[in-house]
mmCIF file with all atom_site columns, C-alpha atoms and ligand atoms in Angstrom:
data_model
loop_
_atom_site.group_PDB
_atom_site.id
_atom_site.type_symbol
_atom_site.label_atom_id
_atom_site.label_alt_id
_atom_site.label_comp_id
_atom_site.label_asym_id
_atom_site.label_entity_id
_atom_site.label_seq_id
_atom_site.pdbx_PDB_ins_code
_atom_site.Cartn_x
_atom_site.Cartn_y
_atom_site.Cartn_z
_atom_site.occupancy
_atom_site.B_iso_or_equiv
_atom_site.pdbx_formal_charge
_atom_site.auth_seq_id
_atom_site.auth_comp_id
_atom_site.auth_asym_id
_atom_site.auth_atom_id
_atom_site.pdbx_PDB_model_num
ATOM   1   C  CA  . UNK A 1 1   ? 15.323 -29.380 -18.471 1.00 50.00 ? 17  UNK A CA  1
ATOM   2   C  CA  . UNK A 1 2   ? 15.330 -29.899 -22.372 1.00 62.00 ? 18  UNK A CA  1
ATOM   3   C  CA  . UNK A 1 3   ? 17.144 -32.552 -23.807 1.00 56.00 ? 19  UNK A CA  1
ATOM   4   C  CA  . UNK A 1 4   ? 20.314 -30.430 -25.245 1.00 56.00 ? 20  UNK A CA  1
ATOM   5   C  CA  . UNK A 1 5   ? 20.841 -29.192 -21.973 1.00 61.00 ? 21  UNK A CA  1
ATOM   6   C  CA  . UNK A 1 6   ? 21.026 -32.304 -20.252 1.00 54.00 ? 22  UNK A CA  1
ATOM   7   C  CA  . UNK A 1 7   ? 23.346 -33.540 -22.884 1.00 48.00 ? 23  UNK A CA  1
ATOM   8   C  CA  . UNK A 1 8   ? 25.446 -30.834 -22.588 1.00 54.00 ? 24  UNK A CA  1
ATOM   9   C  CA  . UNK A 1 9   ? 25.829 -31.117 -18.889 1.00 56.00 ? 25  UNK A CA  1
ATOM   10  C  CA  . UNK A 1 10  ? 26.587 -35.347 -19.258 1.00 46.00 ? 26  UNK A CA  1
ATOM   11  C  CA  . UNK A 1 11  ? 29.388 -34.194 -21.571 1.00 46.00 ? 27  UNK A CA  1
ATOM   12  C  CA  . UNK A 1 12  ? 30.887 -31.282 -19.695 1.00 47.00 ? 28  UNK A CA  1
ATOM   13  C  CA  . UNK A 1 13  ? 31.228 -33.872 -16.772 1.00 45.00 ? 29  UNK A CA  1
ATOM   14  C  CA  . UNK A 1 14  ? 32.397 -36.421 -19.013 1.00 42.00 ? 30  UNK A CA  1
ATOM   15  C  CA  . UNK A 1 15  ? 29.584 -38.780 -18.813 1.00 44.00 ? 31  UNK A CA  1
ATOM   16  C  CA  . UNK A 1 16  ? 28.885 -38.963 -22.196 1.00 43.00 ? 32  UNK A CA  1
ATOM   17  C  CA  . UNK A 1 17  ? 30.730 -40.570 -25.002 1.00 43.00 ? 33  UNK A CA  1
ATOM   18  C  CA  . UNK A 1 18  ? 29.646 -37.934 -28.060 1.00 43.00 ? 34  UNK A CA  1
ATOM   19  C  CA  . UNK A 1 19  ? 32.872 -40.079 -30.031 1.00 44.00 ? 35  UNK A CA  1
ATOM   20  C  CA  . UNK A 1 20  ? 35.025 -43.200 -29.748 1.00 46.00 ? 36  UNK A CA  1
ATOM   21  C  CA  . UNK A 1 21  ? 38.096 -43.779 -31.824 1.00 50.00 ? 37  UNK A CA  1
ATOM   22  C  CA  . UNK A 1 22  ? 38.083 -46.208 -34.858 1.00 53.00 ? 38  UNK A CA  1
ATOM   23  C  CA  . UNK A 1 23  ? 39.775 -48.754 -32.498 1.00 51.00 ? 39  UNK A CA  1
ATOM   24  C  CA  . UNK A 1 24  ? 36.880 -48.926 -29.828 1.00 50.00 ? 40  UNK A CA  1
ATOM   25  C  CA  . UNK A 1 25  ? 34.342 -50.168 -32.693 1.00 53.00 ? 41  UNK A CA  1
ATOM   26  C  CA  . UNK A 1 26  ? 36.555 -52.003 -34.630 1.00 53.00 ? 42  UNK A CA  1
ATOM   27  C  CA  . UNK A 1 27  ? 38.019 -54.351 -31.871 1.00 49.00 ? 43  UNK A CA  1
ATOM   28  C  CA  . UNK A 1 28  ? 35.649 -54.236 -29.149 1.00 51.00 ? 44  UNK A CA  1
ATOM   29  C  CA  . UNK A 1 29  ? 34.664 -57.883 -29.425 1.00 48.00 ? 45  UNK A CA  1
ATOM   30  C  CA  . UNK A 1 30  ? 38.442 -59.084 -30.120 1.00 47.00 ? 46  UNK A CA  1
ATOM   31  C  CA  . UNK A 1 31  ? 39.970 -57.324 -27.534 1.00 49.00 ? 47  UNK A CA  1
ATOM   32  C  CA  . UNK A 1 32  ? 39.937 -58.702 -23.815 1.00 56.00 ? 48  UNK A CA  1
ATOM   33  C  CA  . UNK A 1 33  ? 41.635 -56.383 -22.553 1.00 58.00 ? 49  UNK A CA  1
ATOM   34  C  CA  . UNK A 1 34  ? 39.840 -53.247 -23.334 1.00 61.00 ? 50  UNK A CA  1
ATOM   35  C  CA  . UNK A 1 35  ? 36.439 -55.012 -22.819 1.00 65.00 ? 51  UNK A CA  1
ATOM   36  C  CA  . UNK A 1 36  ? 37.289 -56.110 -19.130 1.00 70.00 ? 52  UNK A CA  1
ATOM   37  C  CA  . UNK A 1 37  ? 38.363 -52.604 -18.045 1.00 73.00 ? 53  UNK A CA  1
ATOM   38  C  CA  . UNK A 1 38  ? 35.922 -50.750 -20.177 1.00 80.00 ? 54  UNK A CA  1
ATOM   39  C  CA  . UNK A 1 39  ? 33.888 -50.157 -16.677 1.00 85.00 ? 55  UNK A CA  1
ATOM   40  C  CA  . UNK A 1 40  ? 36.617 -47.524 -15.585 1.00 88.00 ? 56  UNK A CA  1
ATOM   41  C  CA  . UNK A 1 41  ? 36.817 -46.149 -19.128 1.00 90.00 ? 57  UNK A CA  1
ATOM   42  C  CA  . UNK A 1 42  ? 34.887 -42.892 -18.123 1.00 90.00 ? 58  UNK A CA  1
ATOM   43  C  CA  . UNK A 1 43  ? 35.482 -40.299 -20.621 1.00 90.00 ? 59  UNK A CA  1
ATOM   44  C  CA  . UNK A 1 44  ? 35.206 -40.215 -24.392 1.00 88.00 ? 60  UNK A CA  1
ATOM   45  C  CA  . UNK A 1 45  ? 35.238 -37.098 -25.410 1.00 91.00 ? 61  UNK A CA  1
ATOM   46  C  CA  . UNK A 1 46  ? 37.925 -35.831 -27.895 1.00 93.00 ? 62  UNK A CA  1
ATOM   47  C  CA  . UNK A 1 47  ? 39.583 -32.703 -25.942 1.00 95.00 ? 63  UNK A CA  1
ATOM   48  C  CA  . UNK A 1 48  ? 41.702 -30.315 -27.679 1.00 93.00 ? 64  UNK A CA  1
ATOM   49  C  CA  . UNK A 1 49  ? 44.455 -28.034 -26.449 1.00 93.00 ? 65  UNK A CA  1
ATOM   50  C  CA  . UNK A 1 50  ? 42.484 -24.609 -25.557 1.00 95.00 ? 66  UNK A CA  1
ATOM   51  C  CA  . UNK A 1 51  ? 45.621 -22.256 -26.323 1.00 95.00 ? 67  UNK A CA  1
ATOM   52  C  CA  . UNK A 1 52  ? 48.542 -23.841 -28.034 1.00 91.00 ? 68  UNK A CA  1
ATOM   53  C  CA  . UNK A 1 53  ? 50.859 -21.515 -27.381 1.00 94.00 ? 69  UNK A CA  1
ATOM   54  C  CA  . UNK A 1 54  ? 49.974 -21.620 -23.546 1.00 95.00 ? 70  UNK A CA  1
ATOM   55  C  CA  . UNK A 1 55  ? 49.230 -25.274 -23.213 1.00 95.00 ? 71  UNK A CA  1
ATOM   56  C  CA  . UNK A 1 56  ? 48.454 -26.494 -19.580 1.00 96.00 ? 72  UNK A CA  1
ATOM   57  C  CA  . UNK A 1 57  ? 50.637 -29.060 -17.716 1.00 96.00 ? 73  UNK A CA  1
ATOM   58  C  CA  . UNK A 1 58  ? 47.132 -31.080 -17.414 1.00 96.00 ? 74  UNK A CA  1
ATOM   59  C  CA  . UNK A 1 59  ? 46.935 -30.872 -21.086 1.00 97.00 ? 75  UNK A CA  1
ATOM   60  C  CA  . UNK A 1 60  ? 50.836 -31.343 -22.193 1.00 96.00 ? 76  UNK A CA  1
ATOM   61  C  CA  . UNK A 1 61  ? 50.663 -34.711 -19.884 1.00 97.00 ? 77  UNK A CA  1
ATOM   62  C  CA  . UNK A 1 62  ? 47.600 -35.783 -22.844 1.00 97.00 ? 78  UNK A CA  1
ATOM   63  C  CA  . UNK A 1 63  ? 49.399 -35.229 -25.595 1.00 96.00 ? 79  UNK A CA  1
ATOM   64  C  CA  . UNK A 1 64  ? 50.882 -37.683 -27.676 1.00 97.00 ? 80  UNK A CA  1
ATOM   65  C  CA  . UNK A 1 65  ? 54.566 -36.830 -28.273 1.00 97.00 ? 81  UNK A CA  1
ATOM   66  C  CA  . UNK A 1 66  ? 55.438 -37.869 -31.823 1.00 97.00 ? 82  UNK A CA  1
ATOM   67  C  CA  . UNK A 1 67  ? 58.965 -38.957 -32.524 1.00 97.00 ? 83  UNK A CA  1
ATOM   68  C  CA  . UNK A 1 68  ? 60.473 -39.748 -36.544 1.00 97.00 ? 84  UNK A CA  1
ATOM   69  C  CA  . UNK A 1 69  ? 63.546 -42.157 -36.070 1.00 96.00 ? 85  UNK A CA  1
ATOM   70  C  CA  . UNK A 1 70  ? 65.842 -44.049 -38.704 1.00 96.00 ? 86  UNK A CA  1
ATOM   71  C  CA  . UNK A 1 71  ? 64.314 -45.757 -41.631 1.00 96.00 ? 87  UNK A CA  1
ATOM   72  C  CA  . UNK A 1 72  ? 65.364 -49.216 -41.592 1.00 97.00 ? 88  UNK A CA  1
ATOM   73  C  CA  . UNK A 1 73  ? 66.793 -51.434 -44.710 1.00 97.00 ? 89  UNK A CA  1
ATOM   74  C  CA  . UNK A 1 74  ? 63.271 -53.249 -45.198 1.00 97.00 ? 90  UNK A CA  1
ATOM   75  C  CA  . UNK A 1 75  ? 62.322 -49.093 -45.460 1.00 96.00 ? 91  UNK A CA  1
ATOM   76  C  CA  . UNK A 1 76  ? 60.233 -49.155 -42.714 1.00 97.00 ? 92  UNK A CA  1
ATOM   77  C  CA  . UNK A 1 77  ? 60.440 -46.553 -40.367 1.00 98.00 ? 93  UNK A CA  1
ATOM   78  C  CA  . UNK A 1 78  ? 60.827 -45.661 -36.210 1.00 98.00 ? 94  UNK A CA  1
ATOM   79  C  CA  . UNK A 1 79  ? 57.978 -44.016 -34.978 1.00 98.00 ? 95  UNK A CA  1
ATOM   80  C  CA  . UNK A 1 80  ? 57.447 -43.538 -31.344 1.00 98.00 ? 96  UNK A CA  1
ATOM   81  C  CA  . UNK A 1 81  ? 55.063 -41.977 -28.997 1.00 98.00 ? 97  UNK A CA  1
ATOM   82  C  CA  . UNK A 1 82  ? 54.758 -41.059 -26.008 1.00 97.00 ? 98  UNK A CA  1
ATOM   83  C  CA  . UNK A 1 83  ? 52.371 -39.427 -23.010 1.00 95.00 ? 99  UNK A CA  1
ATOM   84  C  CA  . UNK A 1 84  ? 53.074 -36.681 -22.656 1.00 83.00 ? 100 UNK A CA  1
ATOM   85  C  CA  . UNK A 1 85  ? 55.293 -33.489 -23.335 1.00 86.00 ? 101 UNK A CA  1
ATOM   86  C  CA  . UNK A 1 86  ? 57.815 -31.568 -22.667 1.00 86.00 ? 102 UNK A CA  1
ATOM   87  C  CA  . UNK A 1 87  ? 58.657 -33.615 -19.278 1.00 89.00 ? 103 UNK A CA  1
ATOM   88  C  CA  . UNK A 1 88  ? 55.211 -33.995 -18.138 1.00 93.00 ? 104 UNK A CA  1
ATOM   89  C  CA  . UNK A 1 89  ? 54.590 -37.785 -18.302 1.00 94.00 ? 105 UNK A CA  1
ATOM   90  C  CA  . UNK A 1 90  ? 50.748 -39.326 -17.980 1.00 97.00 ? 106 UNK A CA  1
ATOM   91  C  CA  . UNK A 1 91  ? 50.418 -41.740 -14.960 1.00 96.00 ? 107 UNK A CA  1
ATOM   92  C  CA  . UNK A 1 92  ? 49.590 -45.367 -14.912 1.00 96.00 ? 108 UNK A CA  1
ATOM   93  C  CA  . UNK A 1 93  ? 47.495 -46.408 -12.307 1.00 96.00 ? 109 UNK A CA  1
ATOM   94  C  CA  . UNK A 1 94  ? 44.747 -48.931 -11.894 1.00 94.00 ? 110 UNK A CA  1
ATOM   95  C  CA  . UNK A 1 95  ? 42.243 -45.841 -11.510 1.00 95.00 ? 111 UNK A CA  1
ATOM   96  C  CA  . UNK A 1 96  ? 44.089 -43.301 -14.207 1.00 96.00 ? 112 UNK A CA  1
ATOM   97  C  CA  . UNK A 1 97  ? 45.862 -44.846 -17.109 1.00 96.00 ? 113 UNK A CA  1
ATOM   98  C  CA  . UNK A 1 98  ? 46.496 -44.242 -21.194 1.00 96.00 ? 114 UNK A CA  1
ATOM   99  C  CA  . UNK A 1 99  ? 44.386 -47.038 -22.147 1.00 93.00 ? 115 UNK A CA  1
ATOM   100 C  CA  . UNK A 1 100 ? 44.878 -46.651 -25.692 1.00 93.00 ? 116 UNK A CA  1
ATOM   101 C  CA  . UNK A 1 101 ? 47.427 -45.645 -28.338 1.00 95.00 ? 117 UNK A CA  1
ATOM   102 C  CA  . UNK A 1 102 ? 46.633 -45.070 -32.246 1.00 95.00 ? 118 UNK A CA  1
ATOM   103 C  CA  . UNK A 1 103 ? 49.076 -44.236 -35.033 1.00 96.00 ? 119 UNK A CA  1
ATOM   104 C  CA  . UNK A 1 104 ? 48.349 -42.706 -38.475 1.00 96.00 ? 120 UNK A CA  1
ATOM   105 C  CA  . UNK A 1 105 ? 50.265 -42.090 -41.714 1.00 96.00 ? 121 UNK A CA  1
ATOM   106 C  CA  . UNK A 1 106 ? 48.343 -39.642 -44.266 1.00 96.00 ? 122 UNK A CA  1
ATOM   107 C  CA  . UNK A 1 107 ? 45.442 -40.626 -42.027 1.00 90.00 ? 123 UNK A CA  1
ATOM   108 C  CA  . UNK A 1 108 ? 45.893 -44.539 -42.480 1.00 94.00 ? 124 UNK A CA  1
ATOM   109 C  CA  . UNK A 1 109 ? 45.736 -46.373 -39.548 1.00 94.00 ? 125 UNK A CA  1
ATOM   110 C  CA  . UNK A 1 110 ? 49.069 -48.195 -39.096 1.00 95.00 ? 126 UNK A CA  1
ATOM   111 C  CA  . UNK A 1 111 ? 49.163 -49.417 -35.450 1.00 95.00 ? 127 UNK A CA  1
ATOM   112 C  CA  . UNK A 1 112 ? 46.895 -49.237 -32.711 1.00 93.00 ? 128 UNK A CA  1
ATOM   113 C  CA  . UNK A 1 113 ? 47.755 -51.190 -28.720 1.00 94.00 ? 129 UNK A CA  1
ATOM   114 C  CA  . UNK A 1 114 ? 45.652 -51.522 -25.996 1.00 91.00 ? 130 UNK A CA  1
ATOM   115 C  CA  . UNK A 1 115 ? 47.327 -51.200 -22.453 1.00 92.00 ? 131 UNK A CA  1
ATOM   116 C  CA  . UNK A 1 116 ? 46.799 -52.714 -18.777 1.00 89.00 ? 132 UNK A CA  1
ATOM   117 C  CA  . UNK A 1 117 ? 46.013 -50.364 -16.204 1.00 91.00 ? 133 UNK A CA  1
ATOM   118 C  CA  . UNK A 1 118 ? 48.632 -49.817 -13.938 1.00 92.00 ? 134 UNK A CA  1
ATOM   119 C  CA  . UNK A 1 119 ? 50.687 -52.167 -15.661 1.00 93.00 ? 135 UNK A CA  1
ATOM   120 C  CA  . UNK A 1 120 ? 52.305 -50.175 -19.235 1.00 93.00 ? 136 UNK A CA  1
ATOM   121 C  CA  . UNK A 1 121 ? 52.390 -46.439 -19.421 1.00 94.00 ? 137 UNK A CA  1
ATOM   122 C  CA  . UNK A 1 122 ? 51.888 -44.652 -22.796 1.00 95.00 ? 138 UNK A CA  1
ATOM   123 C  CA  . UNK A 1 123 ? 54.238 -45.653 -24.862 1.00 97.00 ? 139 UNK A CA  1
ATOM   124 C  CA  . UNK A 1 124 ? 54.616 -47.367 -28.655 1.00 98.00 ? 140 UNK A CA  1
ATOM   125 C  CA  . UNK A 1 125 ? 57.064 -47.775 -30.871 1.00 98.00 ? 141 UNK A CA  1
ATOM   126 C  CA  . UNK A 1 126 ? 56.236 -49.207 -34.466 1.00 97.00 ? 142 UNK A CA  1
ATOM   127 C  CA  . UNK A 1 127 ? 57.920 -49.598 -37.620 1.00 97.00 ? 143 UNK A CA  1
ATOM   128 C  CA  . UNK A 1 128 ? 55.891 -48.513 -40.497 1.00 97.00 ? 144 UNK A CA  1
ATOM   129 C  CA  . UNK A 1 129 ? 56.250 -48.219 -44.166 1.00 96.00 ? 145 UNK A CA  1
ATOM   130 C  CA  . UNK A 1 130 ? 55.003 -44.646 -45.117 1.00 95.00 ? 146 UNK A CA  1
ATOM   131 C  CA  . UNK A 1 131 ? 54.947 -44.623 -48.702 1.00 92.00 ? 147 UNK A CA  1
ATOM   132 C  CA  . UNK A 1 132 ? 55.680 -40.955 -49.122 1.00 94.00 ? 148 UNK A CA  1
ATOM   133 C  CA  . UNK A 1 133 ? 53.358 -40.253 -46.464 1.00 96.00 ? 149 UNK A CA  1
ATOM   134 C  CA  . UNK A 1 134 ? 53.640 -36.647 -45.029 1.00 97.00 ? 150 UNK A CA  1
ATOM   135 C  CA  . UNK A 1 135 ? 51.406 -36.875 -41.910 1.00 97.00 ? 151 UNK A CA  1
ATOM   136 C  CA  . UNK A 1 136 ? 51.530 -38.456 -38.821 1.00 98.00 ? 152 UNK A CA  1
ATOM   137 C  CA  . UNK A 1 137 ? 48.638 -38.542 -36.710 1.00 97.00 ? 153 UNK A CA  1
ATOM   138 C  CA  . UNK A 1 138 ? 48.442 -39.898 -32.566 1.00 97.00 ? 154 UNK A CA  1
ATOM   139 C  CA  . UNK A 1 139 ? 45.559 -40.817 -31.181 1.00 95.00 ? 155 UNK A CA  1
ATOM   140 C  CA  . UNK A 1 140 ? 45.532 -41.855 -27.303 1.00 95.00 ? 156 UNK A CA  1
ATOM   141 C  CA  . UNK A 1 141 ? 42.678 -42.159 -24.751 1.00 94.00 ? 157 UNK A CA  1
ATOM   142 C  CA  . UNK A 1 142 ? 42.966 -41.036 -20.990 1.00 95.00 ? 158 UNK A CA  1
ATOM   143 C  CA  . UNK A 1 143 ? 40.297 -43.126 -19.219 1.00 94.00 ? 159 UNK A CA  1
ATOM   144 C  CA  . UNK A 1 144 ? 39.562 -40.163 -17.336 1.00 95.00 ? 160 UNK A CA  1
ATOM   145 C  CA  . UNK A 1 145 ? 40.314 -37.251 -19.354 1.00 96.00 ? 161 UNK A CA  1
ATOM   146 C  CA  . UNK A 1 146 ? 39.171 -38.332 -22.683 1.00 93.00 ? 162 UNK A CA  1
ATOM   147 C  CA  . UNK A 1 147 ? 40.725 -38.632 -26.500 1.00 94.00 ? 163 UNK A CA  1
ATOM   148 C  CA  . UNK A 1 148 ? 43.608 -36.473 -27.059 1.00 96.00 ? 164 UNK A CA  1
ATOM   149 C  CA  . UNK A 1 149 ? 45.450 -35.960 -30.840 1.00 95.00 ? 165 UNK A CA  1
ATOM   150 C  CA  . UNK A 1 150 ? 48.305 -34.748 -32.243 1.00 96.00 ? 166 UNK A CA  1
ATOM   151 C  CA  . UNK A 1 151 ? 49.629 -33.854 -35.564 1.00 96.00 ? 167 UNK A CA  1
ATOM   152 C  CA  . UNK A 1 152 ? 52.989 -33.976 -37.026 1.00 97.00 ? 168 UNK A CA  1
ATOM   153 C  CA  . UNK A 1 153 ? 54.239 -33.037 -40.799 1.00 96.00 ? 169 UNK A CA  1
ATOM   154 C  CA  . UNK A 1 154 ? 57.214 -35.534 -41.559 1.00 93.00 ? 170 UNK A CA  1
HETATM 155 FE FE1 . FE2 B 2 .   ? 44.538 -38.474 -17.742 1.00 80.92 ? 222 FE2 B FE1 1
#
């Protein structure tokens, strides 16, 4: 079997991590908590939606719901998000969990949290300054089912 096709086949189930979010680099060595569970961290794949307009329930339930609140008097403002859509909420379980969440203005990083399995679902809030930004960008990371994004103009 040549090489491509063996790679191919470790991705398509999964086993191979062809991309890891800023986070996983960045923090590895300061975060416990995503170092101790990083065994059950099995996919890292970045997955996209294969027809918007007809997305599955498997892959509404992986993508981060972006919500613009009030701006506050220190003009920072509400952003939350959430796994998934329309209804379809991602589990938290010791064995399938959201084990990461990542927010971007205008492609800034502006908050990133790490979360226990079984313990928080996928969910943030943050208050963040935009500064005129007019993205924001999710990031989140299914253990199982890889690195899911969404996009939002604001
Ligand atoms: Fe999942």
């Amino acid at each position: 079997m040549k090489r491509r096709d063996a790679l191919k086949r470790l991705a398509a189930l999964g086993l191979l991590a062809t991309a890891a979010p800023s986070f996983a680099k960045e923090n590895e060595k300061f975060c416990d908590v995503y170092t101790k569970y990083r065994p059950q961290i099995k996919n890292r794949n970045w997955m996209k939606i294969k027809d918007p307009k007809h997305p599955t329930k498997g892959e509404l339930k992986h993508t981060p719901d972006i919500k613009i609140d009030e701006t506050n008097t220190k003009g920072f403002t509400k952003i939350e998000v959430t796994l998934g859509k329309n209804g379809i909420i991602h589990p938290s379980s010791k064995e399938h969990y959201i084990d990461f969440i990542e927010v971007y203005a205008d492609n800034e990083l502006v908050g990133k949290t790490v979360f226990e399995p079984g313990e928080a679902m996928g969910y943030i809030s943050y208050n963040v300054k935009l500064n005129g930004s007019k993205t924001i960008k999710a990031v989140a990371g299914c253990n199982i089912h890889g690195i899911w994004e969404n996009k939002i103009s604001i």
